[in-house]
mmCIF file of C-alpha atoms in Angstrom:
data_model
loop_
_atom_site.group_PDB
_atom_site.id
_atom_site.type_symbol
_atom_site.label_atom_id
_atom_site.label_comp_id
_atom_site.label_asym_id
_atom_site.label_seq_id
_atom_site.Cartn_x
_atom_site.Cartn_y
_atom_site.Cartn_z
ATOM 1 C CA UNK A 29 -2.797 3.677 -10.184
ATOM 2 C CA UNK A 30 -3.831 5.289 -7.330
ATOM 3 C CA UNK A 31 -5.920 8.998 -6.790
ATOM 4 C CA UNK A 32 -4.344 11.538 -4.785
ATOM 5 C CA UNK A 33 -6.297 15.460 -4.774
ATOM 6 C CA UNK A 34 -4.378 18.833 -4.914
ATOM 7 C CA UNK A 35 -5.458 21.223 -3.298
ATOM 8 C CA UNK A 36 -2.608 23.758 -3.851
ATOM 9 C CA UNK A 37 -2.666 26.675 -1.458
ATOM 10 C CA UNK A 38 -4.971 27.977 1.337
ATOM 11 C CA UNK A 39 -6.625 31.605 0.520
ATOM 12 C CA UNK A 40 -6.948 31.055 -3.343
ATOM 13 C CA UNK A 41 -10.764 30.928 -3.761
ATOM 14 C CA UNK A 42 -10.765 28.568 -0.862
ATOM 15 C CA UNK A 43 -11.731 28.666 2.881
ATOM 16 C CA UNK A 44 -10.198 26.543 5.188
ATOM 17 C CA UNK A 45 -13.648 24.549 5.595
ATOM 18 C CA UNK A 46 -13.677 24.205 1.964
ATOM 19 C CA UNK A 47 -10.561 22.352 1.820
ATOM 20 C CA UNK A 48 -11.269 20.069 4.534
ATOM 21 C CA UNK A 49 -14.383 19.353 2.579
ATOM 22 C CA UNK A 50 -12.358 18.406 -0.119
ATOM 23 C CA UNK A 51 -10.185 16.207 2.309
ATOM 24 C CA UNK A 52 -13.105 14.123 3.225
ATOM 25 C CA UNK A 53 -15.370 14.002 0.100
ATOM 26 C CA UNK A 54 -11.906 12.840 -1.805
ATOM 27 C CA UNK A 55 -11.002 9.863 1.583
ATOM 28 C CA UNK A 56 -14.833 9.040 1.101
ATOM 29 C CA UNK A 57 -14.120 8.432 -2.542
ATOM 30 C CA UNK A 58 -11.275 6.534 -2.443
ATOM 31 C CA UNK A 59 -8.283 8.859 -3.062
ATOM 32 C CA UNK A 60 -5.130 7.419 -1.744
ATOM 33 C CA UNK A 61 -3.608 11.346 -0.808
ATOM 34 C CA UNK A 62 -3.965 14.862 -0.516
ATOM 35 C CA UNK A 63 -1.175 17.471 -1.057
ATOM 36 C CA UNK A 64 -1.283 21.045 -0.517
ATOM 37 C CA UNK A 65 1.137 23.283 -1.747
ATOM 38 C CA UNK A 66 3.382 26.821 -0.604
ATOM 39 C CA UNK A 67 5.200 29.616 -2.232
ATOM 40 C CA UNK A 68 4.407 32.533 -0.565
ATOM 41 C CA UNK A 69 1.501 32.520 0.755
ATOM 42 C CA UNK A 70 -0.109 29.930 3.337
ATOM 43 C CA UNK A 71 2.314 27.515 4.203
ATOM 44 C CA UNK A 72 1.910 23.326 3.590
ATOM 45 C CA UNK A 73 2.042 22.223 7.053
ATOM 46 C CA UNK A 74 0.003 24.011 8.772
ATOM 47 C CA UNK A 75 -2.682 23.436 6.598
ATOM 48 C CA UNK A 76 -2.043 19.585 6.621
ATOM 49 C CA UNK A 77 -1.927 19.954 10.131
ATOM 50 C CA UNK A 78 -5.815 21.207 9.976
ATOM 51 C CA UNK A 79 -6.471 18.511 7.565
ATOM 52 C CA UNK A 80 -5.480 15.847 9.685
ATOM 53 C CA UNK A 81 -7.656 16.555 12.023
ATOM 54 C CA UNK A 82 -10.302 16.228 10.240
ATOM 55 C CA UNK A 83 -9.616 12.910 8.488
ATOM 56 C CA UNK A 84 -8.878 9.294 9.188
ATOM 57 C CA UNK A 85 -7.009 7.266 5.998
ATOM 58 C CA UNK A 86 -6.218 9.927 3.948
ATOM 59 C CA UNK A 87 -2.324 10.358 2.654
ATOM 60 C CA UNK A 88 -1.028 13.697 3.638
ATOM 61 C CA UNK A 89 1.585 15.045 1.197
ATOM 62 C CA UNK A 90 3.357 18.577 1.134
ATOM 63 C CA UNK A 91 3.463 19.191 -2.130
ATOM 64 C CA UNK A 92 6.080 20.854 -1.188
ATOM 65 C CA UNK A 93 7.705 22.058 1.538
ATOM 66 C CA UNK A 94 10.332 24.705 0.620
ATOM 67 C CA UNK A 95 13.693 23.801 0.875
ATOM 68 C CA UNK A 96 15.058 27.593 1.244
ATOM 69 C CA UNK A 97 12.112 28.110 3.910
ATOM 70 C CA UNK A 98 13.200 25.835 6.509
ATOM 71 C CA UNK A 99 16.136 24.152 8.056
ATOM 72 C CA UNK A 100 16.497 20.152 7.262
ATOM 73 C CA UNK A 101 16.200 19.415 10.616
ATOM 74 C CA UNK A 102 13.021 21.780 10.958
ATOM 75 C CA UNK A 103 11.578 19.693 8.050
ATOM 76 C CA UNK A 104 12.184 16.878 9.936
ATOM 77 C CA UNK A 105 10.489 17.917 12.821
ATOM 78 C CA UNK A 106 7.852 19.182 11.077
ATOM 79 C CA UNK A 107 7.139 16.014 9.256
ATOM 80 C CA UNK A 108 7.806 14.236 12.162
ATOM 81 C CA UNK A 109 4.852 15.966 13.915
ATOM 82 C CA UNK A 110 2.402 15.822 11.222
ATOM 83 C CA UNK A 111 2.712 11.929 10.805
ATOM 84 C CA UNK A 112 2.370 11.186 14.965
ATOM 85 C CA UNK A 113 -0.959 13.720 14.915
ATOM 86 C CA UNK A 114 -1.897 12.109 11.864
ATOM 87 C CA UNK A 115 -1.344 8.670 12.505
ATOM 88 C CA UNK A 116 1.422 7.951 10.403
ATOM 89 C CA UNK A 117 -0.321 9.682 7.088
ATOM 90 C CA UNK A 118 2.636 11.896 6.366
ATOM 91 C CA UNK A 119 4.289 12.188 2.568
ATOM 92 C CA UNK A 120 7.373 14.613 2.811
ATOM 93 C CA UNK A 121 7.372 16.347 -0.859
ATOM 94 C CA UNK A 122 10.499 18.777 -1.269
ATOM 95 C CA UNK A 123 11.242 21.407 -3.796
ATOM 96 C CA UNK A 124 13.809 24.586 -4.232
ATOM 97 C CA UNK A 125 10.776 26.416 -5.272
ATOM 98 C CA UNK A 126 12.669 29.055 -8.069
ATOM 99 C CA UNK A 127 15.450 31.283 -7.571
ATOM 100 C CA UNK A 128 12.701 34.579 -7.154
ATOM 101 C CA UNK A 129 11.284 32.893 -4.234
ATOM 102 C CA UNK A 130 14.255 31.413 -2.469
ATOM 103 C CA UNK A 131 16.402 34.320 -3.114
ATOM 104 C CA UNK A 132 13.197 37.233 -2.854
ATOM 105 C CA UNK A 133 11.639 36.122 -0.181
ATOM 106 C CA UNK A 134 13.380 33.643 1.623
ATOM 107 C CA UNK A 135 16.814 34.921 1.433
ATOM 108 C CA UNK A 136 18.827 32.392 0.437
ATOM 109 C CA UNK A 137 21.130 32.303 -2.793
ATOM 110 C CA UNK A 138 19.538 29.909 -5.204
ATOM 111 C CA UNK A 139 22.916 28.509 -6.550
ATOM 112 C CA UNK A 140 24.450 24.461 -5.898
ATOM 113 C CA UNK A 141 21.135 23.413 -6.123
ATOM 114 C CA UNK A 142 22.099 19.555 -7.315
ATOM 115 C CA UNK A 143 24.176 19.693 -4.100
ATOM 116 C CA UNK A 144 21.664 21.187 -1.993
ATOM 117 C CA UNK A 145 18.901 19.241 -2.393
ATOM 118 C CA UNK A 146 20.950 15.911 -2.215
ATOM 119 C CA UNK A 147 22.654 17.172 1.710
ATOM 120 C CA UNK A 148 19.508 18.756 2.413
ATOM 121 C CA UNK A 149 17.716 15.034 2.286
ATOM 122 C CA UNK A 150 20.457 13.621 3.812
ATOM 123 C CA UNK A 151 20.194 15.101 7.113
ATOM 124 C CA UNK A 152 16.362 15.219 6.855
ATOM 125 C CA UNK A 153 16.800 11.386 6.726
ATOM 126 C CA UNK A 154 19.278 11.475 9.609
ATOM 127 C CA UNK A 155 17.105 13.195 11.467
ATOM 128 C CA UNK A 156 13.896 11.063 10.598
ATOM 129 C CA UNK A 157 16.039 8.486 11.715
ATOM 130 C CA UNK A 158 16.617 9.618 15.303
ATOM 131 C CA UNK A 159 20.531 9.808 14.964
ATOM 132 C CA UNK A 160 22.625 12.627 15.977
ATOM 133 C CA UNK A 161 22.243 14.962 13.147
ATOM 134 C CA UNK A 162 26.250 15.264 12.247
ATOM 135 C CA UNK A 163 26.976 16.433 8.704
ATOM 136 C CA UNK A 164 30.033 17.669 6.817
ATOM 137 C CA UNK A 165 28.964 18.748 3.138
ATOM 138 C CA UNK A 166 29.373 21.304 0.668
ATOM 139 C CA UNK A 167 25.801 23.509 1.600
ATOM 140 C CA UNK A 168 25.282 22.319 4.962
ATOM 141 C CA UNK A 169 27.505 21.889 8.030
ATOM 142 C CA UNK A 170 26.393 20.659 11.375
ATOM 143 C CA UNK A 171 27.097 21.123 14.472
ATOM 144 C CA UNK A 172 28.592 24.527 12.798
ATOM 145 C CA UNK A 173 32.061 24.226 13.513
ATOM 146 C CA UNK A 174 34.340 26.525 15.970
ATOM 147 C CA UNK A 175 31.228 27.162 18.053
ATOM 148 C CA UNK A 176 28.774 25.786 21.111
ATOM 149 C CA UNK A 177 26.799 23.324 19.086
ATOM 150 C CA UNK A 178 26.231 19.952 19.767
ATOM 151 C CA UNK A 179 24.676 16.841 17.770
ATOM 152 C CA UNK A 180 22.087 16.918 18.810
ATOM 153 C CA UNK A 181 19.010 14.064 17.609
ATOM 154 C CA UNK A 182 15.407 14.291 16.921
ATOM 155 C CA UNK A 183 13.630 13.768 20.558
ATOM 156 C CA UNK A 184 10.352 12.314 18.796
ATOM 157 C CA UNK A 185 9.940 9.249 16.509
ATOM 158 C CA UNK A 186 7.652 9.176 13.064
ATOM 159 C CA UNK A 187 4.696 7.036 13.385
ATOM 160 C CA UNK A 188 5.976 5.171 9.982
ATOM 161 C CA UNK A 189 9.539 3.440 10.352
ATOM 162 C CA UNK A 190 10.596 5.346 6.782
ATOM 163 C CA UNK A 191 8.665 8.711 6.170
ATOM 164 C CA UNK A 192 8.469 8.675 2.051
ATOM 165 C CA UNK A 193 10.263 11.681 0.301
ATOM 166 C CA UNK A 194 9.801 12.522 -2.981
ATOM 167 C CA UNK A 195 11.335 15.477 -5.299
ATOM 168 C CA UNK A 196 9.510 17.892 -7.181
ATOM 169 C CA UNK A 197 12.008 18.243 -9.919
ATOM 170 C CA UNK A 198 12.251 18.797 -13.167
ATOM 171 C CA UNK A 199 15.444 19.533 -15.274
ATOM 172 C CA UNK A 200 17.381 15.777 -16.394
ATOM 173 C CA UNK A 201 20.025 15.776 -13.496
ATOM 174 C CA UNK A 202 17.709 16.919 -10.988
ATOM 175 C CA UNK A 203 15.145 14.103 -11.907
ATOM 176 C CA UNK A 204 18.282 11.729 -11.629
ATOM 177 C CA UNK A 205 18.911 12.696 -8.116
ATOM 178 C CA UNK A 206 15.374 11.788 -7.540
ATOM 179 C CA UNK A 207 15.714 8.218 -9.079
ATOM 180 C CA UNK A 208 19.122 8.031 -6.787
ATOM 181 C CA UNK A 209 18.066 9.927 -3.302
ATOM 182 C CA UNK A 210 14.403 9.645 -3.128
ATOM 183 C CA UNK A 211 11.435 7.532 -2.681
ATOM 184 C CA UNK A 212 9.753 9.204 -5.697
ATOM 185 C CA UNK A 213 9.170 12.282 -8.174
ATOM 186 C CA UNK A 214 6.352 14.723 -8.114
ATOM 187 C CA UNK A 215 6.818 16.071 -11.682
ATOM 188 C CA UNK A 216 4.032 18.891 -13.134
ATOM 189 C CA UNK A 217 2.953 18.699 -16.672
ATOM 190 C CA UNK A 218 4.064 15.189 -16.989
ATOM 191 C CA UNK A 219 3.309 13.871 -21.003
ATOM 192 C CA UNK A 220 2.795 9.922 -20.392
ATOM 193 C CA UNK A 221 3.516 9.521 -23.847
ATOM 194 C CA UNK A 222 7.102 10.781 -22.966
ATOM 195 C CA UNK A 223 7.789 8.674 -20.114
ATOM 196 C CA UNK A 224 10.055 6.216 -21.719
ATOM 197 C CA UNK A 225 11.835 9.288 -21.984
ATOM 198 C CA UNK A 226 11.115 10.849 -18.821
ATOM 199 C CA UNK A 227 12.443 7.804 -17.088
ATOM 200 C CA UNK A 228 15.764 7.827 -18.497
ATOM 201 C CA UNK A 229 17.079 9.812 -16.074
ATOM 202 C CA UNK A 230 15.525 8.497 -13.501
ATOM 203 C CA UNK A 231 17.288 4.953 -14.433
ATOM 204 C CA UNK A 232 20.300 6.556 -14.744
ATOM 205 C CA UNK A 233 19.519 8.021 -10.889
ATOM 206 C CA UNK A 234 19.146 4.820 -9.870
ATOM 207 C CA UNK A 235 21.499 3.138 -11.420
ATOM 208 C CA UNK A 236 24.355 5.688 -9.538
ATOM 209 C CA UNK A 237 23.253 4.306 -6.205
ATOM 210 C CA UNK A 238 22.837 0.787 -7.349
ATOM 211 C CA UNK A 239 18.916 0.246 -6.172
ATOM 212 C CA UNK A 240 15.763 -0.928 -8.276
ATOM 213 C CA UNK A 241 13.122 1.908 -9.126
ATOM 214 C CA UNK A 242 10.147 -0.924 -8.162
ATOM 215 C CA UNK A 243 8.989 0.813 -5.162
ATOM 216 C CA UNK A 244 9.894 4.113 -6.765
ATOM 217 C CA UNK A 245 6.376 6.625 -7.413
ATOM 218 C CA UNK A 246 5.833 8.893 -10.079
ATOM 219 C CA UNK A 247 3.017 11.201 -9.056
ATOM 220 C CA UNK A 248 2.440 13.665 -11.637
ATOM 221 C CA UNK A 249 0.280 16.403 -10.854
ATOM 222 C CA UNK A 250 -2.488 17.284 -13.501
ATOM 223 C CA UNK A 251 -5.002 19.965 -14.186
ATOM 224 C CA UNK A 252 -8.837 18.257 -14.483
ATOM 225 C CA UNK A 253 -11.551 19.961 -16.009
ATOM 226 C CA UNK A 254 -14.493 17.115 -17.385
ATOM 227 C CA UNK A 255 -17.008 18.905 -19.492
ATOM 228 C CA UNK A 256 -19.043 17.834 -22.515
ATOM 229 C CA UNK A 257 -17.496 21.247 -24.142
ATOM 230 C CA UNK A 258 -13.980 20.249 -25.244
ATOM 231 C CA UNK A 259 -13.720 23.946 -26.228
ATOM 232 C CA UNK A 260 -14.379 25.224 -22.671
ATOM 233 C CA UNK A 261 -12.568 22.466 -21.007
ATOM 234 C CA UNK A 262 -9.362 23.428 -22.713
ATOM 235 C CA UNK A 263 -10.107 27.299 -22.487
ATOM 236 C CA UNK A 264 -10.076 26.559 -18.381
ATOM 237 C CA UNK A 265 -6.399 24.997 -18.690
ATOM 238 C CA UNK A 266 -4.905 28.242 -20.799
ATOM 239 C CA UNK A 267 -3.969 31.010 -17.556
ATOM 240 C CA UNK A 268 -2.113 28.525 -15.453
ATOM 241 C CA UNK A 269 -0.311 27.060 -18.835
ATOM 242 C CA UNK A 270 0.341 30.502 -19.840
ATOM 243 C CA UNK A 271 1.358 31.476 -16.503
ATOM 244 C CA UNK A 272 3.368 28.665 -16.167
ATOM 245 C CA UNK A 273 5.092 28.460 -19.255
ATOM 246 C CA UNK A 274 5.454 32.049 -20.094
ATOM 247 C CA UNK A 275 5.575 33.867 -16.283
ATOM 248 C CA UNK A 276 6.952 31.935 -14.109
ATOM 249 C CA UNK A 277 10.575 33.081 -13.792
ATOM 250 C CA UNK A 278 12.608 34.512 -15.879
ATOM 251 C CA UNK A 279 13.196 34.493 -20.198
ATOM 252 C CA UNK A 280 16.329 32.774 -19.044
ATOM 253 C CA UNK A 281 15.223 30.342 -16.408
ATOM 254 C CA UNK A 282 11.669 28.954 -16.362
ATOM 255 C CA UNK A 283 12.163 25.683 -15.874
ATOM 256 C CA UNK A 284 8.353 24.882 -17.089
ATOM 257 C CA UNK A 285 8.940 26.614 -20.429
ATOM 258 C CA UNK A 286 12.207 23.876 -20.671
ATOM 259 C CA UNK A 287 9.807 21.221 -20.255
ATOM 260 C CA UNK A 288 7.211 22.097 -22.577
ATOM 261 C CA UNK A 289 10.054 22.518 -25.482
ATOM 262 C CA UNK A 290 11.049 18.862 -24.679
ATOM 263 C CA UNK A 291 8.014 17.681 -25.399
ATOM 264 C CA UNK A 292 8.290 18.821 -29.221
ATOM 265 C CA UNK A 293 6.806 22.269 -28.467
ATOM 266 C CA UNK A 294 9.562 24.300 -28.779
ATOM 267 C CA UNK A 295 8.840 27.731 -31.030
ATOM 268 C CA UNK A 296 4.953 27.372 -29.174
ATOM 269 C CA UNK A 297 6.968 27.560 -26.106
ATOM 270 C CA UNK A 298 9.014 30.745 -26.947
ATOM 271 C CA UNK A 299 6.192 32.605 -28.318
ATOM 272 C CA UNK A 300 3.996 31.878 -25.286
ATOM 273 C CA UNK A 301 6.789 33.580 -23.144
ATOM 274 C CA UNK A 302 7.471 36.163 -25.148
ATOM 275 C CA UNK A 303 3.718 37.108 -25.380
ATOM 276 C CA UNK A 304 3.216 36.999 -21.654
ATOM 277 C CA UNK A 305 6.489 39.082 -20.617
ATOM 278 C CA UNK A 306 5.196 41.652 -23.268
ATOM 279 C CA UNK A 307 2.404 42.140 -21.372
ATOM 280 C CA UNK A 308 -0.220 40.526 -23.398
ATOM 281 C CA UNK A 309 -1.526 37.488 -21.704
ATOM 282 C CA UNK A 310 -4.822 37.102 -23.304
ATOM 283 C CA UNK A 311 -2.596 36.107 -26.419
ATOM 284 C CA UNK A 312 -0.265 34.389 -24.810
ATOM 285 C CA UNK A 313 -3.612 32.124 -23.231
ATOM 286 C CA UNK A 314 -4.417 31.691 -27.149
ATOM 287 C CA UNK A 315 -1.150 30.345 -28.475
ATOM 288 C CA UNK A 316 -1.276 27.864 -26.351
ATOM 289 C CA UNK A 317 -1.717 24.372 -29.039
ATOM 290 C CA UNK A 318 -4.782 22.371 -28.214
ATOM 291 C CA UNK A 319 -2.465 19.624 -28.281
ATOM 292 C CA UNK A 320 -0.472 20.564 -25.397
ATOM 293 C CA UNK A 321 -3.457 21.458 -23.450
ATOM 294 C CA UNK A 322 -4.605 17.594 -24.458
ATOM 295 C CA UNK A 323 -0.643 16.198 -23.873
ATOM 296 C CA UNK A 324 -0.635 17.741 -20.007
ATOM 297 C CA UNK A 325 -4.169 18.090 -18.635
ATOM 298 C CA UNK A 326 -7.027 16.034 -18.038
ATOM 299 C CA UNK A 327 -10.255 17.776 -19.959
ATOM 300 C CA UNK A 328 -13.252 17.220 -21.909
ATOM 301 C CA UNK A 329 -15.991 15.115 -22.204
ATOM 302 C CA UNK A 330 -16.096 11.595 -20.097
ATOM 303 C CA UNK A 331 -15.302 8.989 -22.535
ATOM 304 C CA UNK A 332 -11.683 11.374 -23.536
ATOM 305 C CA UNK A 333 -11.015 11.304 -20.000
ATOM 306 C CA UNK A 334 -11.559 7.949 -19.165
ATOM 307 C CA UNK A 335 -9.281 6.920 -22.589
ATOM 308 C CA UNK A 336 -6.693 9.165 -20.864
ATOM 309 C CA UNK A 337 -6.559 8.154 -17.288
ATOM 310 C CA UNK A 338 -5.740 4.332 -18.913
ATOM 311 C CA UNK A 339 -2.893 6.588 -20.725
ATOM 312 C CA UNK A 340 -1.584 7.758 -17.196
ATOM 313 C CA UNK A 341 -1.802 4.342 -15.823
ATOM 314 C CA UNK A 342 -0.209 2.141 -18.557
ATOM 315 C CA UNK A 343 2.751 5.027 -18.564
ATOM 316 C CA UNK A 344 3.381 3.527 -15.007
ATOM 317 C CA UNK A 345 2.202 6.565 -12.746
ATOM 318 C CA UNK A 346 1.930 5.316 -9.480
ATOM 319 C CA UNK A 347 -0.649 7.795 -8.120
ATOM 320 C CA UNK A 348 -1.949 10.674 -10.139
ATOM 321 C CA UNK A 349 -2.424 13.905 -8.014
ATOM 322 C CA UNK A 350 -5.410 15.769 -9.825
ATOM 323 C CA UNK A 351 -6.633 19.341 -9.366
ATOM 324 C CA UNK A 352 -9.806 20.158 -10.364
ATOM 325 C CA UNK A 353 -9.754 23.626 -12.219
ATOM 326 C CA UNK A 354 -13.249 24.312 -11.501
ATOM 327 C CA UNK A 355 -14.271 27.963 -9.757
ATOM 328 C CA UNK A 356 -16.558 27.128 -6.650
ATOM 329 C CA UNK A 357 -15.625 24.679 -4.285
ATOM 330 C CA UNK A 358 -19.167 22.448 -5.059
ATOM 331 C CA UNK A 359 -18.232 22.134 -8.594
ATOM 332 C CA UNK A 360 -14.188 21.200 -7.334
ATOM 333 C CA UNK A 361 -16.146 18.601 -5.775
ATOM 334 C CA UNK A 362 -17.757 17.504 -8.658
ATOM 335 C CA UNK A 363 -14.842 17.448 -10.795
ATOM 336 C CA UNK A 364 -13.174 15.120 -7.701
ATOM 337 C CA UNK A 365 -16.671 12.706 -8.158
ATOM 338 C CA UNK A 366 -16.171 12.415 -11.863
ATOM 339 C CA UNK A 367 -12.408 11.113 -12.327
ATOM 340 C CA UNK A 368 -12.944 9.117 -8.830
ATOM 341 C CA UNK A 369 -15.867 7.557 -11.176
ATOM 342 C CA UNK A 370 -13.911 6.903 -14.594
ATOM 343 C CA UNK A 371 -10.979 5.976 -13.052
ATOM 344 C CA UNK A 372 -12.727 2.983 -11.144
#
């Protein structure tokens, strides 16, 4: 199992000089990858762009690039341009992001998202591929027809031969697509003890376009906070789980609350939601079950950390993207140190 580092998104308690600290201290230790995220905020490729500047060997992952933000060809050409001034370091993560973003911010109606996603890739990989980017789907139509366009093809060439794309999804047919379009799956609160379950339907993904899932990579993402103080270690994890589960979206549609309710937690799920919409998030932060804290996140003292980064790697996780939860960027550092250390 390898160690990748999130460092999520620029302007969040970090300077840009912290994060390229981060960059180095985690390729100096080992880590395989570094991902940085977007909503709306900083964007992901600019600040990989800074990164790989400043590093050698390091993986560079977008984790993710918006698919309502930019065109799949300007994906392309964006990845395309990180991996030649990088070296061939890029790792293309994709996401819809939610339906307030794409449709709040971006613009653009959150609705045939199966479809989307699966066309979207396509002509990424068309374009990735240096061939003339013609396309006649459901979402996406190029050259638009009845007008001057041309195909037209991607005028640089990617470092790497195949730029790897994986799928931050997480509903059962979106994870499928993943296991049938995509070189792997960048899921958030991943349970390892549920990934004989999570992988169904990424078998069934596979299975649709008649390839193995050997070479596939699940690369959870996953909260770290090592401490001797269980109590404080879990207390650290409760505002993004409460924000997650119980603010992010709507009652109808948060896709994180949906995954938390598979994972057994069900009436803990609904009354961490309904606490936060009311208002009261302090609450919400303490109905949170220590044991979903323990099932999602990486915290407490060394020896519980070390049992559960063997967890992670028996469950098959191919690298596991960690972000350290601490407040100042020394102690991030730190945190990076520590599972670098158990995990060896």
């Amino acid at each position: 199992m390898k160690l990748g580092v999130s460092i999520g998104y620029w302007g969040l308690g970090l300077t840009a000089a912290d994060q390229l600290e981060i960059a180095q201290t985690a390729e100096e230790l080992g880590y395989d990858s570094i991902w940085t995220a977007e909503a709306y905020g900083s964007d992901a490729a600019t600040v990989l762009a800074w990164l790989a500047a400043g590093t050698k060997k390091i993986k560079l992952g977008s984790g993710i690039f918006q698919i309502p933000a930019r065109s799949a060809a300007m994906t392309a050409m964006t990845a395309a341009t990180i991996d030649n001034l990088s070296g061939g370091r890029m790792l293309l993560g994709l996401g819809t992001s939610g339906p307030q973003v794409s449709e709040g911010f971006h613009g653009v109606r959150f609705g045939k998202q199966l479809q989307r996603t699966r066309e979207y890739v396509a002509v990424v990989r068309l374009a990735l591929e240096r061939k003339k980017i013609e396309f006649h789907g459901e979402t996406l139509e190029l050259p638009l027809p009845d007008g001057p366009g041309k195909a037209l093809k991607l005028t640089i060439k990617p470092v790497q031969e195949r730029i790897p794309i994986f799928l931050a999804v997480l509903g059962p047919k979106n994870v499928a697509l993943a296991g049938e379009i995509a070189d792997g799956w960048l899921p958030v609160f991943f349970s390892p003890e549920h990934t004989k379950a999570l992988r169904v339907p990424l078998e069934e993904g596979a299975a649709r376009a008649g390839r193995s899932l050997d070479d596939f990579r699940i690369c959870p993402s996953v909260n770290v906070m090592i401490g001797d103080d269980l109590e404080s270690a879990r207390n650290a994890m409760r505002p993004v789980l409460a924000l997650y589960v119980g603010g992010m979206g709507s009652r109808e549609q948060n896709f994180y609350n949906q995954v938390v309710q598979r994972y057994g937690f069900e009436s803990e799920a609904k009354q961490i939601q309904d606490l936060y919409l009311e208002g009261k998030r302090d609450e919400a932060m303490a109905a949170i079950p220590d044991a979903l804290i323990d099932t999602v996140s990486l915290c407490g003292p060394k020896d519980v950390v070390r049992e559960r980064l063997a967890v992670y790697r028996d469950a098959g996780v191919g690298t596991l993207g960690v972000t350290p939860t601490a407040f100042t960027a020394g102690e991030r550092l730190e945190q990076l140190r520590l599972v670098a250390e158990l995990a060896a």
